[in-house]
Every structure is written in structure tokens, then in C-alpha cells.
XYZ file of C-alpha atoms in Angstrom:
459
model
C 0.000 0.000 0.000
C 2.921 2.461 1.126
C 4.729 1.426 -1.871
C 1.341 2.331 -4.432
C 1.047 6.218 -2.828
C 4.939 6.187 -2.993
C 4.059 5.810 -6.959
C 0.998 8.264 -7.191
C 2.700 10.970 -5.606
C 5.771 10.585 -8.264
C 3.447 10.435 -11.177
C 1.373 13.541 -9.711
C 4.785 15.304 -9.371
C 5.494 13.998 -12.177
C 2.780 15.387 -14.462
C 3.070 18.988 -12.557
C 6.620 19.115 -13.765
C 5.647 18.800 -17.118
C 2.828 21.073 -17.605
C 5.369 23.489 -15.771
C 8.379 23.139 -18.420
C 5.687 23.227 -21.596
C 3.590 26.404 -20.104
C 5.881 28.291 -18.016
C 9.697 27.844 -20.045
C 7.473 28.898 -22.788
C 9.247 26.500 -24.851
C 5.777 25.309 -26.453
C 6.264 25.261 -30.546
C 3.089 25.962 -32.232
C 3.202 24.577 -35.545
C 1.959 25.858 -38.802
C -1.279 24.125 -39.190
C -2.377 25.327 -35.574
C -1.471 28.889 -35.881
C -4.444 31.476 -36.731
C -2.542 33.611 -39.351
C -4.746 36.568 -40.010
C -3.646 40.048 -41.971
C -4.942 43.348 -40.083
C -4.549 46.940 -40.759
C -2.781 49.274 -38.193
C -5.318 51.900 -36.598
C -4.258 54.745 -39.867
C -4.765 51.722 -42.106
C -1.020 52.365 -43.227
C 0.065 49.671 -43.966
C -0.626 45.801 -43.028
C 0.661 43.767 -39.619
C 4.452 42.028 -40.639
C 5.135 39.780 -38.228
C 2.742 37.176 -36.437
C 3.970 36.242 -32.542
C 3.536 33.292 -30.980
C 6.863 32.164 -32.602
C 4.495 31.276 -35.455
C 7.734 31.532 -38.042
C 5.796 33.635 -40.337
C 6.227 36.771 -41.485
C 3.689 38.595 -43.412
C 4.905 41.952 -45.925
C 2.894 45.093 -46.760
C 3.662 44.374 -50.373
C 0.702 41.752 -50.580
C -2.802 43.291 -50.226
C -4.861 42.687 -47.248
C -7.934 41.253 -48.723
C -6.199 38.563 -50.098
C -4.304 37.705 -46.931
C -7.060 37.804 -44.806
C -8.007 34.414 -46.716
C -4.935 33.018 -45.142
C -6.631 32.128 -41.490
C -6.682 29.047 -40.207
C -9.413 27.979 -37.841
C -7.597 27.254 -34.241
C -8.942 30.299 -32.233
C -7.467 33.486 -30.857
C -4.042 34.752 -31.759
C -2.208 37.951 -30.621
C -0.701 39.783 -33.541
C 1.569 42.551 -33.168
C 2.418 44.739 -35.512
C 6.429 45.794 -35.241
C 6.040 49.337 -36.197
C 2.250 50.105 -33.598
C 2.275 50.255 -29.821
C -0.479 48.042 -29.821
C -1.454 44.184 -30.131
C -4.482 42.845 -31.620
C -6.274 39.922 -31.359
C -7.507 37.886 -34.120
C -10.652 36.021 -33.822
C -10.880 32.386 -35.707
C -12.577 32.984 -38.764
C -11.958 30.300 -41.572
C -11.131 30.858 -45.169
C -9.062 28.239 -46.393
C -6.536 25.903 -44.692
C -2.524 25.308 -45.587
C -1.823 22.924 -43.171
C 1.896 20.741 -43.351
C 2.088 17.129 -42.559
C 5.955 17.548 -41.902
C 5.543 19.847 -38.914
C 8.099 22.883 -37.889
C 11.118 23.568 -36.039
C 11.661 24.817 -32.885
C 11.914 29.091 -32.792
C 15.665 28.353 -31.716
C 16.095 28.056 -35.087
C 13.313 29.352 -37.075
C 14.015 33.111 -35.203
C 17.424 33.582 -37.393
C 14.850 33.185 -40.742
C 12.572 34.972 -39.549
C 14.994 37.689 -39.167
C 15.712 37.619 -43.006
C 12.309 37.292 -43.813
C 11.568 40.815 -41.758
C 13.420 42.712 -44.116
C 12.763 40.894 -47.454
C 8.845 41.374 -48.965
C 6.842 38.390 -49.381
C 5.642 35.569 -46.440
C 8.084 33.503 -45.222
C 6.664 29.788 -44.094
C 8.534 27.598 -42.286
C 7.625 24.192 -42.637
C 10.963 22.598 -40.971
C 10.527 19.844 -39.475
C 11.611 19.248 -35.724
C 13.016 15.918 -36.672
C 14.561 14.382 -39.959
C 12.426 13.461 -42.351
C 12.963 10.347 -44.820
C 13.086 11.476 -47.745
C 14.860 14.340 -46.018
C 13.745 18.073 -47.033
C 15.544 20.907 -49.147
C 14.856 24.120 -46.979
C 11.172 23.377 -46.721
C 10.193 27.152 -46.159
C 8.788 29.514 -48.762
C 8.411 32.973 -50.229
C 4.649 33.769 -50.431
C 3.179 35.762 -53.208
C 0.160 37.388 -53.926
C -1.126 34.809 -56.740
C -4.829 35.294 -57.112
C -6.611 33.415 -60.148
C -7.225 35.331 -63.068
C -10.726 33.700 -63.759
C -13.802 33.187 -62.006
C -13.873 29.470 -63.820
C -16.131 26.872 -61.325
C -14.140 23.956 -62.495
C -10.636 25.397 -61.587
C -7.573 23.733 -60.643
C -6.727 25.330 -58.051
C -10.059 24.859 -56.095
C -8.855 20.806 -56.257
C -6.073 21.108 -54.925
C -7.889 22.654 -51.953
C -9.244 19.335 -51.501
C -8.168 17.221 -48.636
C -6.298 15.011 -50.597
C -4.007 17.829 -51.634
C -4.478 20.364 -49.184
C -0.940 19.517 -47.001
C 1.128 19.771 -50.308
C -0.416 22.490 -51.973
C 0.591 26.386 -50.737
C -1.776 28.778 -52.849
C 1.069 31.462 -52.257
C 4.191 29.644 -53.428
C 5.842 31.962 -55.927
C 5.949 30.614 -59.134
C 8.078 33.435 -61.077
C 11.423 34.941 -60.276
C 11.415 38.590 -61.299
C 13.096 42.066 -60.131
C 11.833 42.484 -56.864
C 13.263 39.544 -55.317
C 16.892 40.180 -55.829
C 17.395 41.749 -52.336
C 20.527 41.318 -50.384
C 18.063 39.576 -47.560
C 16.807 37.045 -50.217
C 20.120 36.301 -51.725
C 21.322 35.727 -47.826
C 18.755 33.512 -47.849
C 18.471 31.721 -51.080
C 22.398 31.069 -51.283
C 22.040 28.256 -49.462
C 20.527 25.892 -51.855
C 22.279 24.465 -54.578
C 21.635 24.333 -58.814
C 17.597 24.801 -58.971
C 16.721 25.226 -55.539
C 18.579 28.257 -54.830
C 20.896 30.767 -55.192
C 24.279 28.856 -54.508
C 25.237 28.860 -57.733
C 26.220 32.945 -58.344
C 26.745 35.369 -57.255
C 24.747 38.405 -56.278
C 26.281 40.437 -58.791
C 25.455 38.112 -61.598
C 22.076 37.699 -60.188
C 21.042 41.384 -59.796
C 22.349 42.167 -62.872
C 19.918 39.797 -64.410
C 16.850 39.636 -62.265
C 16.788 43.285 -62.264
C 16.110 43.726 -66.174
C 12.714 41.466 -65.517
C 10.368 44.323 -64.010
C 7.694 44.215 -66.560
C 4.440 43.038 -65.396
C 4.914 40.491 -68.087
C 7.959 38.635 -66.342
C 5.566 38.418 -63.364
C 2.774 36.609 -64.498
C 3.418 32.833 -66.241
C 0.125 33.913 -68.225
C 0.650 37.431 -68.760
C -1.297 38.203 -72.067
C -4.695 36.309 -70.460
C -6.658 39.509 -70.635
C -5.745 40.355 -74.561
C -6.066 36.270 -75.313
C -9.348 35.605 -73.285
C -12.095 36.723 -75.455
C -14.729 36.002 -72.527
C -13.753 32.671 -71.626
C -14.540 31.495 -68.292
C -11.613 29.300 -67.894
C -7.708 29.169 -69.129
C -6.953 25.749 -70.857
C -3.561 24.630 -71.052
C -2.133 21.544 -73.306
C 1.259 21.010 -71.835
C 2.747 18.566 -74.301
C 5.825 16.269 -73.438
C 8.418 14.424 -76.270
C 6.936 11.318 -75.467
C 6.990 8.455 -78.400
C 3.342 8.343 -77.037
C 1.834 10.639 -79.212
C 3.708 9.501 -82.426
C 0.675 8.810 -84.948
C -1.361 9.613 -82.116
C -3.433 12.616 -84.301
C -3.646 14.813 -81.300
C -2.546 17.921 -82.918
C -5.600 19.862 -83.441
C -6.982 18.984 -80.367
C -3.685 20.571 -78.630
C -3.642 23.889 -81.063
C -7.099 24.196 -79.536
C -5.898 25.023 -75.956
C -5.438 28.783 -74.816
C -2.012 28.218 -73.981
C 0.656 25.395 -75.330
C 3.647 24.353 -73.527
C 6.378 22.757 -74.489
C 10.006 22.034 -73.715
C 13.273 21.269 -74.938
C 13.684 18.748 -78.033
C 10.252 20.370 -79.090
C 10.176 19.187 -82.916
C 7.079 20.000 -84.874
C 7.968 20.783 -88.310
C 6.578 17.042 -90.016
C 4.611 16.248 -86.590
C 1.924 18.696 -86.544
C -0.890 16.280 -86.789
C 0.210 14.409 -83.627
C 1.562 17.955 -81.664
C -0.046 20.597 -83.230
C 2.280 23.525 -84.207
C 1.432 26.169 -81.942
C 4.029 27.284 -78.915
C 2.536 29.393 -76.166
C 5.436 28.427 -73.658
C 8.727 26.831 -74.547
C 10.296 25.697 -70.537
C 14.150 24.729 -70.925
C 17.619 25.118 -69.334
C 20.167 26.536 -70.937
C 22.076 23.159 -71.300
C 19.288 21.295 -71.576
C 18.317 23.355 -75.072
C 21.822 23.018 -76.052
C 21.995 19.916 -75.602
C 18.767 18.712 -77.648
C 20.053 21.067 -80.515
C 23.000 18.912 -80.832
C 21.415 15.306 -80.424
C 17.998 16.209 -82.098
C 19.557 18.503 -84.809
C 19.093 15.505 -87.013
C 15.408 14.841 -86.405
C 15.059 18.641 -87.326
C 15.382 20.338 -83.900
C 17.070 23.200 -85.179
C 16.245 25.633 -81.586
C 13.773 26.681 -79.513
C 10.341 27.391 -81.155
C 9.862 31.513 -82.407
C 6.893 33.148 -83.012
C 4.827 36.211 -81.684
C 3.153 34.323 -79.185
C 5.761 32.414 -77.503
C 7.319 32.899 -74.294
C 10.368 31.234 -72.917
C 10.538 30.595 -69.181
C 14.303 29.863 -68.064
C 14.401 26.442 -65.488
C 17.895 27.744 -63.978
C 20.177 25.817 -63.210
C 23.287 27.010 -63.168
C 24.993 30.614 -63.819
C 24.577 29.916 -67.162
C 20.743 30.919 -67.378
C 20.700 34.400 -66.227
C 23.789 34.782 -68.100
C 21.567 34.148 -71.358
C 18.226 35.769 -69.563
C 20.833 38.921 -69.118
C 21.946 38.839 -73.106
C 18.384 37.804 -74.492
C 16.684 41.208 -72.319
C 19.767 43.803 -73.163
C 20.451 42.455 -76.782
C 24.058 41.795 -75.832
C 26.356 38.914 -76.814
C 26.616 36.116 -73.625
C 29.862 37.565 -71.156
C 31.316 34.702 -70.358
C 30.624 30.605 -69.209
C 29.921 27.911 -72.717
C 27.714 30.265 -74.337
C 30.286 33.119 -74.286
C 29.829 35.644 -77.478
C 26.881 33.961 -78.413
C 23.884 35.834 -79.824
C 20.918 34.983 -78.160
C 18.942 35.713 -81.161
C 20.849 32.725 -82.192
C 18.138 30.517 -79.940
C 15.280 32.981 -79.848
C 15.367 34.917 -82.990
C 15.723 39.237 -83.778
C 12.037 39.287 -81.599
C 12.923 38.220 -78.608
C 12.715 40.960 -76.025
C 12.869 41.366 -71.950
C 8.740 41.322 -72.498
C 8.838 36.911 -73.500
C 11.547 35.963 -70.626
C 10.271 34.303 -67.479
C 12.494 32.379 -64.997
C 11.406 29.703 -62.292
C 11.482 31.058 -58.974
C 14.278 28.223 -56.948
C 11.314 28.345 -54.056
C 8.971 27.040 -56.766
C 10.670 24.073 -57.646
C 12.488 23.188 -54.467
C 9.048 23.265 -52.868
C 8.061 20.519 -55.902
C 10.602 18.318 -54.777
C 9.870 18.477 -50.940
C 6.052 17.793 -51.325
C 5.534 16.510 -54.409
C 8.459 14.331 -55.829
C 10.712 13.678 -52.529
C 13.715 11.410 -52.902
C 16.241 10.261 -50.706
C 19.419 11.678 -53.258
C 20.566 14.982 -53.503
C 21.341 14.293 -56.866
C 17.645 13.892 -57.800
C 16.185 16.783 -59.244
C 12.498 17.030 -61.132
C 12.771 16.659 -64.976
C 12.333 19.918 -66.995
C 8.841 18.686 -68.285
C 8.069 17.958 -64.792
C 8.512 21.221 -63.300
C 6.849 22.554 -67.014
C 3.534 20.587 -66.142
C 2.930 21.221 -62.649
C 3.487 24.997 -63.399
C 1.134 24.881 -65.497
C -0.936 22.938 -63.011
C -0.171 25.982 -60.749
C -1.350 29.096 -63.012
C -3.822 27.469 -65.522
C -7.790 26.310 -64.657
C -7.585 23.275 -66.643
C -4.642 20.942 -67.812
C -4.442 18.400 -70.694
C -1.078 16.472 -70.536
C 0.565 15.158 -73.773
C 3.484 12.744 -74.272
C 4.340 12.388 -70.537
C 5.244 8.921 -69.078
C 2.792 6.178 -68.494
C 3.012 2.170 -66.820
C 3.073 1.248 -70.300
C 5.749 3.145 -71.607
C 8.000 0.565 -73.308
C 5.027 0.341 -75.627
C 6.624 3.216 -77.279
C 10.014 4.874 -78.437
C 11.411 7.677 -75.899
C 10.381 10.454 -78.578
C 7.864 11.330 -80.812
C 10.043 11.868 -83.680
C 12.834 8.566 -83.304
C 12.755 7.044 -86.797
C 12.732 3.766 -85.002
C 12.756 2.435 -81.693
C 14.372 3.324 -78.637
C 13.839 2.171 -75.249
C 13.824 5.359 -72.698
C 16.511 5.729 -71.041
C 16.866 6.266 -66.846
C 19.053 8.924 -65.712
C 20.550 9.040 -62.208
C 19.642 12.223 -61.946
C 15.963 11.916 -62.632
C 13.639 9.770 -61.655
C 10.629 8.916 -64.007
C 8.921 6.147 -61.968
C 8.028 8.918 -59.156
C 6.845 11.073 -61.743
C 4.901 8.691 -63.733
C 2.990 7.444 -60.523
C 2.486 11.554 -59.848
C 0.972 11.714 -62.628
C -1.464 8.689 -62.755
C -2.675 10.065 -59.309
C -3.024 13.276 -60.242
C -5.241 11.775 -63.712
C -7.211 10.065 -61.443
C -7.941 12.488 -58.724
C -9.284 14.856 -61.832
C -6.431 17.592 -61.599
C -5.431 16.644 -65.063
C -6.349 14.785 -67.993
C -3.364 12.611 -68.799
C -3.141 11.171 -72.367
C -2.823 7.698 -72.019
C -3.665 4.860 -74.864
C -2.802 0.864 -74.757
């Protein structure tokens, strides 16, 4: 008996002790999904509350507008918000508009505090998603720039409102910033973009070589992956988008005039059409590339007629960057200069993109677009692994347009057919080390089936 109240008064202790060290040390976390993030104006409606407290790891700029903020609460009750520059603090009540939760959870303020310093100074949200432990697959700097992206259509059917859905809803972020453009190369960004290697970051140059690039795209134009939508729209309801892989797939498949029928046509590197148009149409709304990778495909596909990327009043061409190499070009295409230095050195970039091409038709993935791909969408154990240029091409696409037909991607029966379009004869596909295309073929099939895209598929 003495030895059974011996043992209740240690676990009563016990549990006291701990409800002292989690309330009173104040070393409590609150993690993303709990947090009630809500955007207020200051009493002179000046300007909009920066940072949220509760070492919620998010910091919220005056660039982005308060109405469309304010849909950025998450239903878990009252917060405090302070805003750095008022005396005051107010409370937020816990009104719902949409929910961004994280399955991967967030790190401990020790940490999160020094990003949150950067992100203070720097415009745009800052979300930390860190998680406390390691993950497997382990995460690339799993915290991201938010943007003011609202849709440009009232369409019912959109995109967008699917991946709302609770299937989606802990991989999706409505905010993640798609587009790279001027007002992101800031000293705070570089600090903390620098960190990430090839595509995910900044690691690759340096902040010279990125200002001097970045800072030419500061049209509206180099903003927005869809930026002629209110010319091109005639009316319509909703933006269609045929995003059309090099996929053997859709040789004699007769798919061209459905594709030419889209709004918008992407495509990407080896694009041949010349002699293909009734399977792949001949329009080019979007050509997505690397630098090497459009090198590259001019000297292997030159042949098969790829003679450079397509040209024409309509296109666009939206840099994947991975290396120095691509805002070296982005630099010579927008100033009409020959390239400074690296393999394209004294090239013409109207070499590649014809006398037309002007700073108006450049776009360049943002590294927080495509890092954030890989973490939630396509994780893999290697840091080799990176997500295949048509990859990255259709899920922007599945990120600005309302609907999404897929052409000449991978599917489970892909040795059915030759790795392009255009081979003469057969060839298997080939695996890179690099890349993998079983991850993305399965994204894809569940993505089909879930009704965020129509993948072509046939036996």
C-alpha cells in the first residue's frame, strides 16, 4: 500500500513538472497548421501587420494586399498579432477561409528566429515548414516565399479549387511563388536563397550576376506565367492549357488539333514539330528549358530537325535555372548583348530565340517554386535527384492554368513506345541518375485520377 502512494505521488509530481516546463519555459512550438494567421490593418490603415507572434515563423509583408491575406486564417482560435512598427497588439478572432496545413511539422523558434529575421526585411511571407526531426526522404529548406497569386478567372471547375481538396491540401501552398522577377533580388533574399544548390537556390552565383539579371525582368509580363490572359481571353470562363511532353506516345497519335485548340501550349526542350503537326499541333505558347538542356537537344535532335527553340509572336520562354549559365543568357536575351562569359560566351541569343525576342517573353522559375516541388511533391532520398524539366513545365502549369491536358508524358506502359515522338525507329527510354521517371509517372497517374489533369494515355 505504502509502496502504491509512494508511486501516485511521483506520477502527480510527475505530471506537474511537465505542464510546468511546456507552459511556463514557454518552450511550447506551435506549428503551422495550428497557428491562426490573419492580416490586419494598423489603426491609420497604413500599412498591413508584418510579423505574427507566438513564434508562429511567419512573417507577413505590406507588399501583398490585405484582402487577399485575410483568406490566409486558419481555424484554431485566438491569436495575438503585433504589428512591429504600432504600440499596440491585436487579437484575431478564428474565422476560416481556407486551410494550408503541413504534414511535416516545424522547427523549434531556436532556429526558425534567425529566418525569420531575413524574412523581416525581405517582402513576401516567409513559411517555415521545418521539421523538428529528420524526415525520410529528407527536405531541401522546406520554407517559402509567399506571393500574392490570385486566379485570373472566375472558372467553377478550376484547378486550383482541387487542390484545396483534402487530398491535396498539405502539399499544396496557394502562395508559393511561381516566377522569379526584379523584386526579389534583395541582399536579404540572396542571404537567404544562397544556401541551396543548382535549382533550388541561389548557390550557384553570385549576387552580382544575379542582380544584374533579375533586375532587367520588371515588366508586369515577367511576373505573371500567363501574362497576355486579358488580350487572349475573349470572354472565356476558364484558361486551358495543353502542356505537351516528347513522349513516343503521341507519335501517330493525331492529337494535334486537339492541342492547337488550348489557350495556352507548352512545351520544352527537343520540341520538334515541323513534319509532326498532326500528332503535336504547331502552336508554342510556352517553350520551358535550361540553358544546357536546349543546347543539348540542338545537338542530339539537330538531325530529327530540332534546329532551336520554337519563335513566333506568341511564344514565351521561361528559363528552369540551373546554373549561372541561365541568367547569363536571360541577361543577353533582355539587353540584346552577346553572352559575357561561361559555354555560351559571345553567343547571340537571337541565335536561340530569334531578332524578336525581347525582356517582355523571358520568365524564370522562382528556386522556391521548384524546391518546394521536390519536398512535397516528388521527394527522394538523393541529392542528386532533381524534377525533370517537363516535370517542373507541367505542374506549373498545373499551378497558373484552370484546366490541364497532358501530352506525351510517361505512363506504366511506356516501353510500348520509343522515348520520342520523332525517333525514326525504336528506342527504349533511357533512366538517368539524376531523374527519376517512376516517381513522376505514378504523380501523374494520381493526379489523372484524382481529376487535376487529364493525362493522355492509350494501350
Amino acid at each position: 500500500m505504502a509502496y502504491q502512494r509512494m508511486l501516485l505521488c511521483f506520477l502527480a509530481i510527475s505530471g506537474l513538472l511537465s505542464i510546468y516546463v511546456l507552459c511556463v519555459s514557454l518552450e511550447m512550438w506551435v506549428p503551422w497548421r495550428m497557428a491562426d494567421v490573419s492580416v490586419l490593418q494598423t489603426a491609420n490603415n497604413s500599412r498591413l501587420i508584418r510579423q505574427v507572434t507566438l513564434h508562429t515563423s511567419i512573417c507577413v509583408s505590406s507588399s501583398l494586399s490585405q484582402g487577399f491575406l485575410a483568406a490566409l486564417r486558419i481555424n484554431s482560435g485566438v491569436l495575438s498579432i503585433r504589428d512591429p512598427g504600432a504600440s499596440t497588439t491585436t487579437t484575431a478572432g478564428p474565422d476560416r477561409l481556407w486551410r494550408a496545413p503541413t504534414s511535416q511539422g516545424t522547427k523549434h523558434p531556436t532556429t526558425a528566429a534567425k529566418r525569420l529575421t531575413t524574412a523581416k526585411q525581405a517582402p513576401g511571407v516567409l513559411l517555415s515548414t521545418q521539421p523538428v526531426k529528420p524526415t525520410k526522404p529528407d527536405l531541401i529548406g522546406n520554407w517559402y516565399r509567399a506571393e500574392d497569386r490570385r486566379p485570373q478567372t472566375t472558372c467553377p471547375d478550376a484547378i486550383f479549387k482541387k487542390w484545396l481538396s483534402k487530398d491535396f491540401q498539405e502539399r499544396f501552398i496557394p502562395t508559393i511563388p511561381v516566377l522569379q522577377w526584379a523584386e526579389h533580388a534583395t541582399p536579404q533574399e540572396y542571404q537567404r536563397l544562397k544556401a541551396f544548390p543548382g535549382t533550388y537556390g541561389w548557390g550557384m552565383l553570385d549576387y552580382q550576376n544575379l542582380t544584374a539579371s533579375l533586375s532587367l525582368l520588371n515588366l508586369t509580363a515577367n511576373q505573371r506565367m500567363l501574362d497576355d490572359w486579358d488580350v487572349r481571353g475573349n470572354g472565356s470562363q476558364c484558361i486551358r492549357c495543353a502542356v505537351v511532353g516528347n513522349g513516343g506516345i503521341l507519335n501517330d497519335s493525331r492529337k494535334g488539333a486537339e492541342i492547337d485548340g488550348h489557350d495556352y501550349v507548352f512545351r520544352t526542350n527537343g520540341a520538334i514539330l515541323k513534319g509532326f503537326e498532326q500528332d503535336v499541333g504547331s502552336r508554342t505558347t510556352h517553350y520551358i528549358f535550361t540553358t544546357n538542356t536546349m543546347r543539348n537537344s540542338m545537338g542530339a535532335y539537330h538531325g530529327a530537325g530540332f534546329l532551336g527553340p520554337p519563335q513566333s509572336k506568341e511564344t514565351r520562354y521561361v528559363f528552369l535555372p540551373t546554373s549561372i549559365r541561365d541568367y547569363l543568357l536571360v541577361k543577353a536575351v533582355a539587353t540584346h548583348t552577346q553572352v559575357e562569359q561561361g559555354p555560351e560566351k559571345n553567343k547571340n541569343p537571337s541565335t536561340y530565340f530569334g531578332e524578336d525576342a525581347s525582356t517582355e517573353k523571358l520568365k524564370i522559375f522562382h528556386p522556391d517554386f521548384v524546391r518546394y516541388l521536390r519536398n512535397r511533391f516528388l521527394p527522394r532520398f538523393r541529392d542528386i535527384y532533381r524534377p525533370t524539366t517537363g516535370c517542373v513545365m507541367l505542374l506549373a502549369a498545373l499551378h497558373t492554368c484552370d484546366q490541364v491536358n497532358a501530352y506525351g508524358f510517361i505512363t506504366p506502359n511506356f516501353r510500348n513506345f520509343s522515348d520520342h515522338y520523332f525517333d525514326k525507329k525504336y528506342h527504349k527510354l533511357i533512366f538517368y541518375s539524376n531523374h527519376d521517371f517512376n516517381l513522376e509517372m505514378n504523380l501523374w497517374q494520381e493526379l489523372h485520377k484524382a481529376g487535376i489533369m487529364r493525362l493522355y494515355m492509350r494501350p
